[in-house]
Tab-separated table of C-alpha atoms in Angstrom:
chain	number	residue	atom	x	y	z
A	1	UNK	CA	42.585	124.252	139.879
A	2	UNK	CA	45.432	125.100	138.304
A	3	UNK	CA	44.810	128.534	137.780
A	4	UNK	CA	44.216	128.730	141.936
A	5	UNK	CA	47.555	127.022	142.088
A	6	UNK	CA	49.167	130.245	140.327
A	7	UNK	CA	47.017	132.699	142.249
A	8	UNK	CA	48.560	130.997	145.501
A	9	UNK	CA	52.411	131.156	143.748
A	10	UNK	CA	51.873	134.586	143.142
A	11	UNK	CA	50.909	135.370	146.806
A	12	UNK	CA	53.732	133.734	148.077
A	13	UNK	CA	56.002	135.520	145.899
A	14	UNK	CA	54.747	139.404	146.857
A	15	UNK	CA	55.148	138.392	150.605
A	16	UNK	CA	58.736	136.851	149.655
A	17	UNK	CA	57.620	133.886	151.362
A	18	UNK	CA	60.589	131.576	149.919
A	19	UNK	CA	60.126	128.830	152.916
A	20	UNK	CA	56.211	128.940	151.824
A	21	UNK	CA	56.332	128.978	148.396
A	22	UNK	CA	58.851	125.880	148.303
A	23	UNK	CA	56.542	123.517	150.965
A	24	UNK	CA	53.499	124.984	148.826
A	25	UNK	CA	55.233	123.773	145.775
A	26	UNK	CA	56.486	120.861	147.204
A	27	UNK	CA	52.700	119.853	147.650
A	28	UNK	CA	51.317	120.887	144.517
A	29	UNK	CA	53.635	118.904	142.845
A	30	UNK	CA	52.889	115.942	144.848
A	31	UNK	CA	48.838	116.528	144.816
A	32	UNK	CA	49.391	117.151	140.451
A	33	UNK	CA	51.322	113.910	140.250
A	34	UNK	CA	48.725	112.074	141.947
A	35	UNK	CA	46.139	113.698	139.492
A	36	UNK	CA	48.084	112.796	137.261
A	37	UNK	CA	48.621	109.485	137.868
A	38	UNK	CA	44.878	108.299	138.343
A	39	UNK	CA	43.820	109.790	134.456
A	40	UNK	CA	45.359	106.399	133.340
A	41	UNK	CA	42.095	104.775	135.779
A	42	UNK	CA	37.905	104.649	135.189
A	43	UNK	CA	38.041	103.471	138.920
A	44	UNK	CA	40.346	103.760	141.912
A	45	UNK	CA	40.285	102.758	145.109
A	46	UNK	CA	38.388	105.165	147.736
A	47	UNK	CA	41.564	105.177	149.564
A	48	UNK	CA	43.492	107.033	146.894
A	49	UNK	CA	40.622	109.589	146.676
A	50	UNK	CA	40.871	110.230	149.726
A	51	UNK	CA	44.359	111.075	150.296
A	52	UNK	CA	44.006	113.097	147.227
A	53	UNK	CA	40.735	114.732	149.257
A	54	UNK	CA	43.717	115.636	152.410
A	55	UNK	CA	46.480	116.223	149.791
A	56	UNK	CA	44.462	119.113	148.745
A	57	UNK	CA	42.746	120.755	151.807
A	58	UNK	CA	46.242	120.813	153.061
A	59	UNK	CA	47.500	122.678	150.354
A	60	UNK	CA	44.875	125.211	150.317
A	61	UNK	CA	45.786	125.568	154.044
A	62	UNK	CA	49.054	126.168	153.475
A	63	UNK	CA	47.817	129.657	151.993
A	64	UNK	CA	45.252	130.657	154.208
A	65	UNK	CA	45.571	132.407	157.374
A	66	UNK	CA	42.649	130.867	158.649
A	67	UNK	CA	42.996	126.856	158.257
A	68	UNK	CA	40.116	124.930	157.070
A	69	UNK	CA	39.353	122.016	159.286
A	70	UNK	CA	38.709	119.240	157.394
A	71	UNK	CA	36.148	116.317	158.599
A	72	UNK	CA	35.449	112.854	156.822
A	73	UNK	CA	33.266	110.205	157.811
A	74	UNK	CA	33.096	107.151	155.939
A	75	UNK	CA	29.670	104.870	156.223
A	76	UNK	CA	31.022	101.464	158.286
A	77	UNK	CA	29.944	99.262	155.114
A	78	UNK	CA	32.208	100.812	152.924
A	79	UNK	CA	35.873	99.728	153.027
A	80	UNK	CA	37.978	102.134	151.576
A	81	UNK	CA	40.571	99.225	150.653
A	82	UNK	CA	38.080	97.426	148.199
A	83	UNK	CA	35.470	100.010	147.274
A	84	UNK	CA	36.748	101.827	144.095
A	85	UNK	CA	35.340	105.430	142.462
A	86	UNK	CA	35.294	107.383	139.784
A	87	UNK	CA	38.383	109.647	140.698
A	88	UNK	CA	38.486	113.399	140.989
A	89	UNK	CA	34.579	113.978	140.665
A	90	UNK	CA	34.354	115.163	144.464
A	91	UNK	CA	37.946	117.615	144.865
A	92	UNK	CA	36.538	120.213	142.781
A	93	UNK	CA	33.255	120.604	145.032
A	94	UNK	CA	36.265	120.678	147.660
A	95	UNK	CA	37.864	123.612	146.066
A	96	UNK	CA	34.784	125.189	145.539
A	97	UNK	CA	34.050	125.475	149.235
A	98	UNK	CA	37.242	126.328	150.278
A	99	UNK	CA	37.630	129.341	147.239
A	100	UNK	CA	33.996	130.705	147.142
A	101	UNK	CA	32.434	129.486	149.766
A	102	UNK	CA	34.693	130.465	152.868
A	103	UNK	CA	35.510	133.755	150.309
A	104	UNK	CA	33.466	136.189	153.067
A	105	UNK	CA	33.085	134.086	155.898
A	106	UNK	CA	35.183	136.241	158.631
A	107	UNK	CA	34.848	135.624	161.862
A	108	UNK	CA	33.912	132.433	162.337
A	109	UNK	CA	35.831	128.732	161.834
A	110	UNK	CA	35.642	127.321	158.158
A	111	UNK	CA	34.477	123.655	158.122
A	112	UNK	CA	34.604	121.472	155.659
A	113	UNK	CA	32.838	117.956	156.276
A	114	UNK	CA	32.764	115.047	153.678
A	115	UNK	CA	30.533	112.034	154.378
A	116	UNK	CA	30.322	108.894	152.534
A	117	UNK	CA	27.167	106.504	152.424
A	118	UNK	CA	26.919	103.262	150.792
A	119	UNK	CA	23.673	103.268	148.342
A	120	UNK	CA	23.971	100.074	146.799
A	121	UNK	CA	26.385	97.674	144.969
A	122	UNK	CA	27.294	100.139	142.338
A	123	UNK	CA	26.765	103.461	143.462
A	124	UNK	CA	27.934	105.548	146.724
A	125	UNK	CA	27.074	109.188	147.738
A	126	UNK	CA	29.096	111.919	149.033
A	127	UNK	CA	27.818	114.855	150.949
A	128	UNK	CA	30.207	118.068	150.991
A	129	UNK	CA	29.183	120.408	153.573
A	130	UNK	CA	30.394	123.301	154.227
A	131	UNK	CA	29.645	126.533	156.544
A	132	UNK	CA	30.608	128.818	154.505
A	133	UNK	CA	28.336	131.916	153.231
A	134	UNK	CA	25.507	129.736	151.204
A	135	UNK	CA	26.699	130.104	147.651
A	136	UNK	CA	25.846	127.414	145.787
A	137	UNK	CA	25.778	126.467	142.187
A	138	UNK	CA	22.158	126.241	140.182
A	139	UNK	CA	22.611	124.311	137.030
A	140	UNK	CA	25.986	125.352	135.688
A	141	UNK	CA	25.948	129.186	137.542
A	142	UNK	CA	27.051	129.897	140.736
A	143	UNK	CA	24.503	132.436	141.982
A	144	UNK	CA	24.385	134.761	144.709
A	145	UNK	CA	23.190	138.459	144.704
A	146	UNK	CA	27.186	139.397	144.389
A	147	UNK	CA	28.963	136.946	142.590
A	148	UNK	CA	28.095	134.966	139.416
A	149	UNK	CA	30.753	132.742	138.023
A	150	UNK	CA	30.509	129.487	134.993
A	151	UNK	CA	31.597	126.527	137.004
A	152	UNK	CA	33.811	124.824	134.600
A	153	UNK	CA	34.736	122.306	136.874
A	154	UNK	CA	30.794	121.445	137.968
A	155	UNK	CA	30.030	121.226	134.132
A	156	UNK	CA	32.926	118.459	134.022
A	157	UNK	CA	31.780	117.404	136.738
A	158	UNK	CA	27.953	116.597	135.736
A	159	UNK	CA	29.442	115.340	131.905
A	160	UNK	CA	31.051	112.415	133.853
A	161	UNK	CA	28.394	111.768	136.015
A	162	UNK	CA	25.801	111.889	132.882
A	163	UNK	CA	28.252	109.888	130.733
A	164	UNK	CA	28.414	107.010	133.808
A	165	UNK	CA	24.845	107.195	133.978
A	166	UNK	CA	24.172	106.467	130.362
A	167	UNK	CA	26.706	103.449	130.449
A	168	UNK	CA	25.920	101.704	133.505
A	169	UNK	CA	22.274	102.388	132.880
A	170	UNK	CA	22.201	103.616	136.272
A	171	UNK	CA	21.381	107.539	138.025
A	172	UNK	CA	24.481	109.178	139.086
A	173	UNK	CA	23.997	113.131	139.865
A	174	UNK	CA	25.119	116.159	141.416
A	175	UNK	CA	22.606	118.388	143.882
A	176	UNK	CA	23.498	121.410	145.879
A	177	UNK	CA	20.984	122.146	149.248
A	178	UNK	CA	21.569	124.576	151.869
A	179	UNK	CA	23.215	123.826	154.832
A	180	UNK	CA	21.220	123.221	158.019
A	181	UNK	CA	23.464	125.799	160.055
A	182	UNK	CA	24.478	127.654	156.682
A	183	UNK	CA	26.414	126.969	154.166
A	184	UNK	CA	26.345	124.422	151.521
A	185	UNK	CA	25.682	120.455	150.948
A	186	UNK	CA	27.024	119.147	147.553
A	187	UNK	CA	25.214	115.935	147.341
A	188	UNK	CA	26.852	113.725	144.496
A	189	UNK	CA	25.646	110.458	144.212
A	190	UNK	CA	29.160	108.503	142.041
A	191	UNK	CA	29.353	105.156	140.445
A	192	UNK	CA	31.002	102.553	142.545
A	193	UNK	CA	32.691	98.972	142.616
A	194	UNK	CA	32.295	97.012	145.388
């Protein structure tokens, strides 16, 4: 994350795009802070994930020439005012999208969609979808027939998830499937309070 944070700096500065590079900063700072702020938490409320979830995609729009729309849909039983998550388990499948899986996608509109769905009194799952090429990681690769990266971030990722599941005594997990029209569905399935 942070390392895409420089990459995006570093653009800014070759164009000597001053106005860009402050509002980009401006918003990285704010989007770090809020990171920040939610280390001190096992559980926030979905709310604060969520603006986190915009924070972000508007950031990364900020340095793309073609925008990412952004779609969330949130399951009617769950009320993002009470229900409280694991934080920052779902931004990095977010970034993931937006960085490798919109890398070669010219042509056509990137879309990002997140959808929540209550499971059960302890558990919610969140579907990432994007349209993007169809890379998706396998394990702790990313594979495709041209790229091949070590997802730090999905290893973190699935060590949360596993460390949840071992002391709730309960299955929380992270599955990739293709997208229906293309693309990718991250399907993590995150411990919840309601």
């Amino acid at each position: 994350f942070i390392s895409n944070i420089m990459t995006a700096i570093s653009g800014f500065m070759s164009r000597k795009d001053e106005v860009g590079a402050g509002k980009f900063l401006t918003t990285a700072r704010d989007l770090i802070r809020k990171f920040l702020n939610n280390t001190e938490y096992d559980y926030i409320l979905l709310r604060d994930e969520l603006v986190i979830l915009e924070l972000f995609v508007e950031l990364e729009n900020q340095c793309r020439e073609q925008k990412v729309e952004f779609n969330l849909s949130i399951d009617e039983t769950i009320d993002p005012d009470v229900v409280k998550v694991v934080p920052s388990l779902i931004q990095p499948l977010l970034e993931n999208s937006i960085i490798h899986g919109f890398k070669s996608c010219k042509g056509k509109k990137p879309i990002l969609t997140i959808r929540f769905k209550y499971e059960n009194e302890y558990m919610v799952t969140c579907y990432v979808e994007d349209n993007g090429d169809g890379r998706f990681p396998t394990g702790s690769i990313i594979e495709s027939k041209t790229y091949e990266h070590k997802s730090v971030a999905i290893e973190n990722i699935r060590t949360r998830l596993h460390i949840h599941s071992f002391l709730r005594k309960k299955m929380y997990d992270l599955n990739y499937l293709p997208g229906e029209t293309g693309g990718t569905i991250a399907v993590i399935r995150i411990p919840a309070l309601f």
